[in-house]
Amino acid sequence: MGYLDNTTTTVDAILTKKGRELLARGENEFKITKFSLSDDEIDYTLWDVTHPDGTNSYGAAIENMPLLEAFPDENQVMRYKLVTLPKDTVKLPIIEVPQPSIIFKNAGVVQPITPTTRNGSDSKLGYTLVLHNSDAADLVIAKGGEVLTKGATTPVFLSDTERKKSITVIGNSFNLISRSTSATIVTQITIHGNETGGTLTIPVTVNANT
Amino acid sequence: MAEIYTRFDPALDVITNQRQVVSSGMWSGGVGTLATFHTSSVQSGSSGQYYLDVYKTNPRTDNDAEIQYSIIYGHIYGSGSYGVTKNYPTKAIYKQFANLLLAPNDRLFTFAGSKDSNDIFAISIQRARLREKMDPGNWELWISGSNPVGASASGNGLIKLIDDSGATTNPSVNQGGRVFNVVSGSIATGKAVIETTAANQTGGGYGLFYPDMGIIILHPQILRNNTGPSTTVALSHFPSSSDGINDDNAGTIQKHVKAGSYFVARREEVLNTTHYFCRATNRKFNFSTNPSFFTASDGSFTNASFFRDPKTYITTVGLYNENNELLAVAKLSKPLLKSFSREAIVKVRLDF
């Protein structure tokens, strides 16, 4: 008889840049209180229900895959979080907004953005919105759209230039206000559901002043 | 209701401040043995009267060469160096180490046998190599004899130095933390074997070892006049004590160390570790926001067999604060299957 496997998977964690920043600031902000799991690097199309070795081997291609080490950039990890939902869930939550894209023709125009979650709800913790380029517009929480959540890390894929110009706000409803610009700016807004983990990206165009 | 964060129960899931002593090789790359020694003409040209930095690889040809330790000569009256005033570099060095390592009212280094010394050699381990402290009882330094250029690293003319921490149950603790004697011996067998104790060393002890500071102080007069039982080392042209002349004594002792070609050492650090038990119970984390898990148009499963029996794979664990800011992250070595019929516990270790 073989021995029963009584091991727990043990892994070493590294601090993220944000973690180091908060630890160095020393204002009791470095206090770990919760965890989340993600399946970064996994492509579920590799789940092969036609595998000749049967059900135990459907995930063989995934399970035999080596994984990369952790990245310290908090915006590049935990991209696709695992989510807890009822067993009889038929469809996964999807973030939606009324407008598939936003185009401003003039400066100072206010465009309300009120995300909703189909097949779920993010109303309690709200949504994190990241405007990639604040040269194009300003992004603020609309009156009555505040939530208690603040400072959440959202995995978005920004260039170094975009990172310096990005705006991140958390709430339930928002106003996007176009800025005056001498050249047309095309950028994006990433919307992240803070309860469901759903993500949506919509293009934003601000035309040059005429 | 959807949920992506799970709160830790501090009483059940978190074990804080587990102290763990970790030792590793002292030198670059975590290796324990240093067999090649290089100095930099750039450094010695600018501050060589005070100290010499010693590298594992040649800094002239290797841009990534890292300093392993600095080697220093100090004399209480400034002999062996020159300057504009009588406050010569070697005098400043001696007083610097005395200030750092000796009691406030003590101005002279005293070696075993109550031997005061007006001069010292010091080996100060580079901060990045040392990390926290040297591991007592786990270093050995060979100093070759009379002719440093091409001297044999074995047989006559070789001093093998270790510390006597293994024979000391109650080390003295002074200004510089714990202090042990430097004695002749070897750790080659895996444990410290002392050849001659410091008390029995003719002329006085070889030196003093301050593990918490990463400093070895050597006694120049004993090195020069060594009459140990198995080695007879007459260190030539060393140390000169000419007043007002730069004798490059640090360079001379370094040549003898280089000829010995053997400096093995370990460092030691105490890690404060916190363990987090991330419990993915059977009903949790069975769905994914991964774009390959569902269709973007309506959220239905890309794989129909996942309906009522979804399968996910855990690859990454994120640790968050109350504001959902990602503070630490851990990766598994391979994907871990999760479903309604499986539970997983991932123990995440975070060292400080």
Coordinates of C-alpha atoms in Angstrom, one line a residue:
Chain A
M1 CA 0.0 0.0 0.0
G2 CA 1.2 3.4 -0.8
Y3 CA 1.2 6.4 1.6
L4 CA -1.7 8.8 1.4
D5 CA -0.8 12.3 0.2
N6 CA -1.3 14.6 3.1
T7 CA 0.6 17.5 1.7
T8 CA -0.5 21.1 1.3
T9 CA 0.7 23.0 -1.7
T10 CA 3.2 25.5 -0.3
V11 CA 4.3 28.5 -2.4
D12 CA 6.6 31.5 -1.7
A13 CA 5.1 34.9 -2.2
I14 CA 6.9 38.1 -3.4
L15 CA 5.9 41.6 -2.6
T16 CA 4.4 43.6 -5.4
K17 CA 5.5 47.1 -6.1
K18 CA 2.4 48.4 -4.4
G19 CA 3.2 46.1 -1.4
R20 CA 6.7 47.5 -1.1
E21 CA 5.4 51.0 -1.4
L22 CA 2.9 50.5 1.4
L23 CA 5.3 48.6 3.6
A24 CA 7.8 51.4 3.2
R25 CA 5.2 54.1 4.0
G26 CA 4.6 52.4 7.3
E27 CA 1.2 53.7 7.9
N28 CA -0.4 50.4 8.7
E29 CA -1.7 50.0 5.1
F30 CA 0.4 46.8 4.6
K31 CA -2.1 44.6 6.3
I32 CA -3.1 41.4 4.4
T33 CA -6.7 40.6 5.1
K34 CA -8.0 38.7 2.1
F35 CA -6.9 36.6 -0.8
S36 CA -7.9 35.9 -4.4
L37 CA -7.1 33.2 -6.9
S38 CA -6.5 33.5 -10.5
D39 CA -5.9 31.3 -13.5
D40 CA -3.4 33.5 -15.5
E41 CA -1.7 31.6 -18.3
I42 CA -4.5 29.1 -18.7
D43 CA -6.4 28.7 -21.9
Y44 CA -9.5 26.6 -21.4
T45 CA -9.7 25.7 -25.0
L46 CA -7.0 23.2 -24.2
W47 CA -9.6 21.2 -22.2
D48 CA -10.0 18.3 -24.5
V49 CA -13.2 16.3 -24.1
T50 CA -12.1 14.0 -27.0
H51 CA -8.9 12.9 -25.3
P52 CA -8.6 9.1 -26.0
D53 CA -7.5 8.4 -22.4
G54 CA -10.8 9.5 -21.0
T55 CA -12.1 12.0 -18.5
N56 CA -9.1 12.1 -16.2
S57 CA -7.0 13.2 -19.2
Y58 CA -9.2 16.0 -20.5
G59 CA -7.1 18.6 -18.7
A60 CA -3.7 16.9 -19.3
A61 CA -2.4 19.6 -21.6
I62 CA -3.2 22.2 -19.0
E63 CA -2.0 20.2 -16.0
N64 CA 1.4 19.4 -17.5
M65 CA 2.1 22.9 -18.4
P66 CA 5.0 24.7 -16.5
L67 CA 4.1 28.1 -15.1
L68 CA 6.1 31.3 -15.1
E69 CA 7.4 32.9 -11.9
A70 CA 5.4 35.7 -10.3
F71 CA 5.8 39.3 -11.6
P72 CA 6.1 42.1 -9.1
D73 CA 4.0 44.5 -11.1
E74 CA 0.6 44.3 -9.5
N75 CA -1.1 45.4 -12.8
Q76 CA 0.3 42.5 -14.7
V77 CA -0.7 39.6 -12.4
M78 CA -4.1 38.3 -11.2
R79 CA -5.5 39.3 -14.5
Y80 CA -8.3 36.6 -14.6
K81 CA -9.6 35.9 -11.2
L82 CA -11.5 32.8 -10.2
V83 CA -15.0 33.7 -9.0
T84 CA -17.4 32.0 -6.7
L85 CA -20.9 31.5 -8.2
P86 CA -23.8 29.1 -7.6
K87 CA -23.4 25.7 -9.1
D88 CA -26.3 26.0 -11.5
T89 CA -24.8 29.2 -13.0
V90 CA -25.6 29.1 -16.8
K91 CA -23.8 32.2 -17.9
L92 CA -20.9 34.2 -16.5
P93 CA -21.3 37.8 -15.4
I94 CA -20.5 40.3 -18.2
I95 CA -19.9 44.0 -17.8
E96 CA -22.0 46.2 -20.1
V97 CA -22.4 49.9 -20.8
P98 CA -25.1 51.4 -23.1
Q99 CA -22.5 52.8 -25.5
P100 CA -20.0 50.5 -27.3
S101 CA -17.7 53.4 -27.9
I102 CA -17.6 57.1 -27.0
I103 CA -16.7 59.9 -29.4
F104 CA -16.4 63.5 -28.4
K105 CA -16.6 66.2 -31.0
N106 CA -16.1 69.2 -28.6
A107 CA -14.4 69.9 -25.4
G108 CA -16.3 70.1 -22.1
V109 CA -18.9 67.6 -23.1
V110 CA -20.1 65.3 -20.2
Q111 CA -20.8 61.7 -21.1
P112 CA -22.3 59.7 -18.2
I113 CA -21.1 56.1 -17.9
T114 CA -23.2 53.7 -15.8
P115 CA -21.9 50.1 -16.1
T116 CA -24.2 47.2 -15.4
T117 CA -23.5 43.5 -14.9
R118 CA -25.5 41.0 -16.9
N119 CA -25.8 37.6 -15.2
G120 CA -24.6 39.1 -11.9
S121 CA -24.1 42.2 -9.8
D122 CA -21.3 44.5 -8.8
S123 CA -23.4 47.1 -7.1
K124 CA -22.0 46.6 -3.6
L125 CA -18.3 47.0 -4.4
G126 CA -18.9 49.0 -7.6
Y127 CA -16.7 49.2 -10.7
T128 CA -13.1 50.3 -11.2
L129 CA -12.7 52.5 -14.2
V130 CA -9.3 53.2 -15.7
L131 CA -9.1 56.0 -18.3
H132 CA -5.9 55.3 -20.1
N133 CA -5.1 58.8 -21.2
S134 CA -6.2 61.8 -19.2
D135 CA -5.1 64.2 -21.9
A136 CA -8.3 63.2 -23.7
A137 CA -10.8 63.6 -20.9
D138 CA -11.4 63.8 -17.2
L139 CA -13.1 60.9 -15.3
V140 CA -15.0 61.6 -12.1
I141 CA -17.6 59.7 -10.0
A142 CA -21.1 60.9 -10.7
K143 CA -23.1 62.3 -7.9
G144 CA -24.6 59.4 -5.9
G145 CA -22.3 56.9 -7.6
E146 CA -19.8 56.5 -4.7
V147 CA -19.0 53.2 -3.1
L148 CA -17.0 52.4 0.0
T149 CA -14.3 50.6 -1.9
K150 CA -11.1 52.6 -2.6
G151 CA -7.7 52.0 -4.1
A152 CA -8.3 48.6 -5.6
T153 CA -5.7 47.1 -7.8
T154 CA -7.1 46.5 -11.3
P155 CA -5.2 44.5 -13.9
V156 CA -5.0 46.7 -17.0
F157 CA -2.4 46.6 -19.6
L158 CA -1.0 50.1 -19.8
S159 CA 2.1 51.3 -21.6
D160 CA 4.6 53.3 -19.5
T161 CA 3.3 56.5 -21.1
E162 CA -0.3 55.6 -20.5
R163 CA 0.5 54.7 -16.9
K164 CA 1.6 58.2 -16.2
K165 CA -1.5 59.7 -17.8
S166 CA -4.1 57.2 -16.6
I167 CA -6.9 58.0 -14.1
T168 CA -8.5 55.3 -11.9
V169 CA -11.7 55.8 -10.1
I170 CA -14.1 53.5 -8.2
G171 CA -17.9 53.9 -8.0
N172 CA -21.1 52.8 -9.6
S173 CA -21.7 55.7 -12.0
F174 CA -19.3 58.1 -13.6
N175 CA -18.9 61.2 -15.8
L176 CA -16.4 61.4 -18.6
I177 CA -15.7 65.0 -19.5
S178 CA -13.8 65.7 -22.8
R179 CA -10.8 68.1 -22.8
S180 CA -9.7 70.6 -25.3
T181 CA -7.1 69.1 -27.6
S182 CA -5.2 70.3 -30.7
A183 CA -4.9 66.8 -32.1
T184 CA -7.4 63.9 -32.1
I185 CA -6.8 61.5 -29.2
V186 CA -7.9 57.9 -29.3
T187 CA -7.7 56.1 -26.0
Q188 CA -9.6 53.5 -23.9
I189 CA -11.6 53.0 -20.7
T190 CA -11.2 49.7 -18.9
I191 CA -14.1 48.8 -16.7
H192 CA -13.6 46.2 -14.0
G193 CA -16.4 44.7 -11.8
N194 CA -15.1 44.6 -8.3
E195 CA -17.3 41.6 -7.2
T196 CA -17.6 39.5 -10.3
G197 CA -14.1 40.3 -11.8
G198 CA -15.7 40.9 -15.2
T199 CA -13.8 43.3 -17.5
L200 CA -14.9 45.5 -20.4
T201 CA -12.8 47.9 -22.5
I202 CA -14.4 50.6 -24.7
P203 CA -12.7 53.0 -27.1
V204 CA -12.8 56.7 -26.5
T205 CA -12.1 59.3 -29.2
V206 CA -11.8 63.0 -28.5
N207 CA -11.6 65.0 -31.7
A208 CA -9.3 67.9 -32.2
N209 CA -10.7 71.5 -31.7
T210 CA -12.1 72.8 -34.9
Chain B
M1 CA -23.7 36.6 -5.2
A2 CA -20.4 36.6 -7.0
E3 CA -17.3 36.8 -5.0
I4 CA -13.6 37.1 -6.0
Y5 CA -12.1 37.9 -2.6
T6 CA -12.1 35.6 0.4
R7 CA -11.3 37.0 3.8
F8 CA -8.7 35.3 6.1
D9 CA -9.8 34.2 9.5
P10 CA -6.8 35.5 11.5
A11 CA -7.2 32.7 14.1
L12 CA -7.3 29.9 11.6
D13 CA -5.6 31.0 8.4
V14 CA -2.7 33.2 9.4
I15 CA 0.5 32.3 11.3
T16 CA 2.6 35.3 11.9
N17 CA 6.2 36.0 12.8
Q18 CA 7.7 32.5 12.4
R19 CA 11.4 33.1 12.9
Q20 CA 13.6 31.0 10.8
V21 CA 17.4 31.1 10.6
V22 CA 18.7 30.8 7.1
S23 CA 22.3 30.4 6.1
S24 CA 23.9 30.5 2.7
G25 CA 27.2 31.0 0.9
M26 CA 28.7 34.4 1.6
W27 CA 30.1 35.3 -1.8
S28 CA 28.5 36.5 -5.1
G29 CA 25.9 34.0 -6.4
G30 CA 25.5 32.5 -2.9
V31 CA 28.6 30.4 -3.2
G32 CA 30.6 29.6 -0.1
T33 CA 34.1 29.5 -1.5
L34 CA 36.1 32.4 -2.8
A35 CA 39.1 31.3 -4.7
T36 CA 39.8 34.2 -7.0
F37 CA 40.7 37.7 -5.8
H38 CA 40.9 40.9 -7.8
T39 CA 41.4 44.5 -6.9
S40 CA 40.6 47.6 -8.9
S41 CA 43.2 50.1 -9.9
V42 CA 40.5 52.7 -10.1
Q43 CA 39.4 52.2 -6.5
S44 CA 42.9 51.8 -5.1
G45 CA 44.0 54.9 -7.0
S46 CA 41.5 57.0 -5.3
S47 CA 41.0 55.5 -1.8
G48 CA 43.7 52.9 -1.6
Q49 CA 45.5 54.5 1.3
Y50 CA 42.4 53.7 3.4
Y51 CA 41.2 50.3 2.0
L52 CA 41.2 48.0 -0.9
D53 CA 38.0 46.5 -2.3
V54 CA 38.4 42.9 -3.3
Y55 CA 36.3 41.4 -6.2
K56 CA 35.6 37.8 -7.2
T57 CA 36.0 38.7 -10.9
N58 CA 38.2 41.3 -12.5
P59 CA 36.4 44.6 -12.5
R60 CA 38.4 45.8 -15.5
T61 CA 36.9 43.1 -17.7
D62 CA 33.7 42.3 -15.9
N63 CA 31.3 45.2 -15.6
D64 CA 29.2 43.2 -13.2
A65 CA 32.1 42.5 -10.8
E66 CA 30.8 42.7 -7.3
I67 CA 32.8 43.7 -4.2
Q68 CA 33.2 40.8 -1.8
Y69 CA 35.0 42.5 1.0
S70 CA 37.3 45.3 1.8
I71 CA 40.7 44.8 3.4
I72 CA 42.3 47.5 5.5
Y73 CA 45.4 48.3 7.5
G74 CA 45.2 50.6 10.5
H75 CA 47.9 52.0 12.8
I76 CA 47.2 54.0 15.9
Y77 CA 49.9 56.6 15.1
G78 CA 49.4 56.6 11.4
S79 CA 52.4 54.6 10.4
G80 CA 52.4 53.1 7.0
S81 CA 50.7 56.1 5.3
Y82 CA 51.2 59.7 4.7
G83 CA 49.2 62.9 4.5
V84 CA 49.3 66.6 4.9
T85 CA 49.0 66.5 8.7
K86 CA 49.9 63.7 11.2
N87 CA 46.4 62.5 11.0
Y88 CA 47.4 59.9 8.4
P89 CA 44.9 57.5 6.8
T90 CA 46.0 54.5 8.8
K91 CA 45.5 56.4 12.0
A92 CA 42.0 57.4 10.9
I93 CA 41.3 53.7 10.1
Y94 CA 42.6 52.4 13.4
K95 CA 40.5 54.9 15.3
Q96 CA 37.5 54.2 13.1
F97 CA 37.5 50.5 14.0
A98 CA 38.3 51.2 17.6
N99 CA 35.4 53.5 17.8
L100 CA 33.2 50.9 16.2
L101 CA 34.3 47.7 18.0
L102 CA 35.9 48.7 21.3
A103 CA 34.4 49.9 24.6
P104 CA 34.4 53.7 24.9
N105 CA 37.4 53.9 27.2
D106 CA 39.4 51.3 25.3
R107 CA 41.7 52.7 22.6
L108 CA 43.8 49.7 21.7
F109 CA 42.8 46.3 20.2
T110 CA 43.8 43.6 22.6
F111 CA 44.2 40.1 21.4
A112 CA 44.3 36.8 23.3
G113 CA 47.1 36.6 25.7
S114 CA 46.4 40.2 26.7
K115 CA 48.4 41.5 23.7
D116 CA 47.7 45.1 22.8
S117 CA 48.5 46.0 19.3
N118 CA 49.2 49.4 17.7
D119 CA 48.2 48.1 14.3
I120 CA 45.5 45.9 12.8
F121 CA 44.4 44.3 9.6
A122 CA 40.7 44.3 9.1
I123 CA 38.5 42.4 6.6
S124 CA 35.1 43.9 6.3
I125 CA 32.5 41.9 4.4
Q126 CA 30.6 43.9 1.8
R127 CA 27.0 44.7 3.1
A128 CA 25.3 42.9 0.1
R129 CA 27.3 39.8 0.8
L130 CA 26.8 39.8 4.5
R131 CA 23.1 40.6 4.6
E132 CA 22.7 40.2 8.3
K133 CA 25.8 38.5 9.9
M134 CA 28.5 36.0 9.3
D135 CA 27.8 32.5 10.4
P136 CA 30.2 31.8 13.3
G137 CA 32.2 28.6 13.0
N138 CA 31.6 28.4 9.3
W139 CA 34.4 30.4 7.7
E140 CA 38.0 29.6 6.9
L141 CA 40.7 31.9 5.5
W142 CA 44.1 30.8 4.2
I143 CA 46.9 33.3 4.2
S144 CA 50.0 32.3 2.3
G145 CA 53.5 32.8 3.5
S146 CA 56.7 34.6 2.8
N147 CA 56.5 35.1 -1.0
P148 CA 53.0 36.0 -1.9
V149 CA 53.7 36.0 -5.6
G150 CA 53.3 32.4 -6.7
A151 CA 53.3 31.1 -3.1
S152 CA 52.1 27.6 -2.7
A153 CA 48.6 27.2 -1.2
S154 CA 49.6 24.2 0.8
G155 CA 52.4 23.0 3.0
N156 CA 54.8 25.3 4.6
G157 CA 54.0 29.0 4.7
L158 CA 50.3 28.7 4.9
I159 CA 48.1 29.8 7.8
K160 CA 44.6 28.4 8.0
L161 CA 42.4 30.6 10.1
I162 CA 38.9 30.0 11.6
D163 CA 37.1 31.3 14.7
D164 CA 36.8 29.5 18.0
S165 CA 33.0 29.9 18.4
G166 CA 32.6 26.1 18.5
A167 CA 34.7 26.0 21.7
T168 CA 33.1 29.0 23.2
T169 CA 29.9 28.5 25.2
N170 CA 29.6 32.0 26.5
P171 CA 31.0 34.5 24.0
S172 CA 32.0 37.9 25.2
V173 CA 29.7 40.7 23.9
N174 CA 31.1 44.1 23.6
Q175 CA 30.6 47.3 21.5
G176 CA 30.7 45.3 18.3
G177 CA 28.3 42.5 19.4
R178 CA 29.6 39.0 19.9
V179 CA 33.3 38.6 19.6
F180 CA 35.4 35.4 19.1
N181 CA 39.1 34.7 18.8
V182 CA 40.6 33.9 15.4
V183 CA 42.6 30.7 15.7
S184 CA 44.5 28.4 13.5
G185 CA 42.5 25.4 12.3
S186 CA 40.1 24.2 9.7
I187 CA 36.5 23.4 9.0
A188 CA 37.3 21.2 6.1
T189 CA 35.8 18.1 7.9
G190 CA 32.5 19.8 8.4
K191 CA 33.2 20.9 11.9
A192 CA 35.7 23.3 13.4
V193 CA 39.0 21.6 14.3
I194 CA 41.2 24.0 16.2
E195 CA 44.9 23.5 15.8
T196 CA 46.1 25.9 18.4
T197 CA 43.8 27.7 20.8
A198 CA 44.1 31.5 21.1
A199 CA 45.3 31.1 24.7
N200 CA 48.2 28.8 23.6
Q201 CA 49.2 30.8 20.5
T202 CA 52.7 32.0 20.9
G203 CA 52.8 35.7 21.0
G204 CA 49.1 36.1 21.3
G205 CA 45.9 35.4 19.3
Y206 CA 45.7 35.7 15.5
G207 CA 42.8 38.1 15.7
L208 CA 39.3 38.8 16.7
F209 CA 36.0 38.0 14.8
Y210 CA 32.9 40.1 15.1
P211 CA 30.2 38.0 13.3
D212 CA 27.4 40.6 13.8
M213 CA 29.5 43.2 12.1
G214 CA 31.0 41.0 9.5
I215 CA 34.5 42.1 10.5
I216 CA 37.6 40.0 11.1
I217 CA 40.4 41.9 12.8
L218 CA 43.9 40.3 12.3
H219 CA 47.0 40.8 14.5
P220 CA 49.8 41.9 12.1
Q221 CA 52.7 41.2 14.5
I222 CA 51.5 37.6 15.0
L223 CA 51.1 37.0 11.3
R224 CA 54.6 38.3 10.7
N225 CA 56.2 36.4 13.5
N226 CA 54.2 33.3 13.3
T227 CA 55.8 30.3 14.9
G228 CA 52.8 28.0 14.9
P229 CA 53.3 24.2 15.2
S230 CA 52.8 23.3 11.6
T231 CA 53.3 26.5 9.7
T232 CA 56.2 28.9 9.7
V233 CA 55.2 32.0 7.9
A234 CA 57.5 34.9 7.6
L235 CA 55.5 37.5 5.8
S236 CA 58.1 39.5 3.9
H237 CA 58.1 43.3 3.5
F238 CA 55.2 43.5 5.8
P239 CA 54.0 45.4 7.7
S240 CA 56.3 48.3 7.3
S241 CA 55.6 50.9 9.9
S242 CA 57.4 53.8 8.3
D243 CA 56.0 57.1 9.5
G244 CA 54.9 59.4 6.7
I245 CA 55.4 56.8 3.9
N246 CA 52.6 54.9 2.1
D247 CA 53.6 51.3 2.6
D248 CA 50.5 49.8 1.0
N249 CA 50.2 47.3 3.8
A250 CA 46.6 46.5 2.9
G251 CA 47.8 45.6 -0.6
T252 CA 50.5 43.4 0.9
I253 CA 48.2 41.4 3.1
Q254 CA 45.8 41.1 0.2
K255 CA 48.6 39.5 -1.9
H256 CA 49.1 36.9 0.8
V257 CA 45.3 36.3 0.9
K258 CA 45.3 36.0 -2.8
A259 CA 48.2 33.5 -2.7
G260 CA 46.2 31.5 -0.2
S261 CA 43.4 31.3 -2.7
Y262 CA 40.8 30.1 -0.2
F263 CA 38.3 32.0 1.7
V264 CA 35.2 30.0 2.6
A265 CA 32.4 31.7 4.5
R266 CA 28.7 31.5 5.2
R267 CA 26.2 34.3 6.1
E268 CA 23.3 33.9 8.3
E269 CA 20.0 35.8 8.5
V270 CA 16.8 35.5 10.5
L271 CA 13.7 35.6 8.4
N272 CA 10.4 36.6 9.9
T273 CA 7.9 34.5 8.0
T274 CA 4.1 34.7 7.9
H275 CA 2.1 31.8 6.5
Y276 CA -1.3 32.4 5.0
F277 CA -3.5 29.4 4.4
C278 CA -5.7 30.1 1.4
R279 CA -8.6 27.6 1.6
A280 CA -10.5 27.1 -1.6
T281 CA -13.4 25.0 -0.3
N282 CA -15.5 22.9 -2.6
R283 CA -18.1 25.6 -3.4
K284 CA -15.6 28.4 -4.0
F285 CA -13.5 29.6 -7.0
N286 CA -15.2 27.2 -9.5
F287 CA -15.7 29.8 -12.2
S288 CA -13.3 32.1 -14.0
T289 CA -13.2 35.5 -15.6
N290 CA -10.7 34.1 -18.0
P291 CA -11.7 35.1 -21.6
S292 CA -11.2 31.5 -22.7
F293 CA -13.7 30.3 -20.1
F294 CA -16.8 32.0 -21.5
T295 CA -18.0 33.8 -24.5
A296 CA -17.8 37.6 -24.5
S297 CA -21.2 38.0 -26.2
D298 CA -23.5 36.4 -23.6
G299 CA -21.3 34.8 -20.9
S300 CA -22.1 31.2 -21.8
F301 CA -19.4 28.6 -21.2
T302 CA -17.0 28.0 -24.1
N303 CA -17.0 24.4 -23.1
A304 CA -20.5 23.0 -22.7
S305 CA -19.4 20.3 -20.3
F306 CA -18.6 23.0 -17.7
F307 CA -22.4 23.5 -17.1
R308 CA -23.1 22.3 -13.5
D309 CA -19.6 20.8 -13.4
P310 CA -17.2 23.7 -14.0
K311 CA -13.4 23.1 -13.8
T312 CA -10.9 25.9 -13.1
Y313 CA -7.2 25.9 -12.6
I314 CA -5.4 27.8 -9.9
T315 CA -2.1 29.2 -11.0
T316 CA -1.7 32.4 -8.9
V317 CA -2.6 33.5 -5.4
G318 CA -2.9 37.2 -4.6
L319 CA -2.8 38.7 -1.1
Y320 CA -4.8 41.9 -0.6
N321 CA -5.4 44.5 2.0
E322 CA -8.7 46.0 3.0
N323 CA -8.8 48.3 0.0
N324 CA -8.3 45.4 -2.4
E325 CA -4.8 46.5 -3.2
L326 CA -2.6 43.6 -4.3
L327 CA 0.3 43.5 -1.8
A328 CA 1.9 40.1 -2.6
V329 CA 1.6 37.4 -5.2
A330 CA 2.6 33.8 -5.3
K331 CA 2.7 31.4 -8.3
L332 CA 2.2 27.7 -8.2
S333 CA 4.6 25.4 -9.9
K334 CA 1.9 23.9 -12.0
P335 CA -1.9 24.5 -12.5
L336 CA -4.0 23.1 -9.7
L337 CA -7.4 21.7 -10.7
K338 CA -10.4 23.1 -8.8
S339 CA -14.1 22.0 -9.1
F340 CA -17.1 21.5 -6.9
S341 CA -15.8 18.0 -6.0
R342 CA -12.3 19.3 -5.1
E343 CA -10.9 21.4 -2.3
A344 CA -7.5 23.0 -2.2
I345 CA -5.3 24.5 0.5
V346 CA -2.5 26.7 -0.7
K347 CA 0.0 27.7 2.0
V348 CA 1.6 31.0 1.0
R349 CA 4.8 31.9 2.7
L350 CA 5.8 35.6 2.9
D351 CA 9.3 36.4 4.2
F352 CA 10.3 39.8 5.6

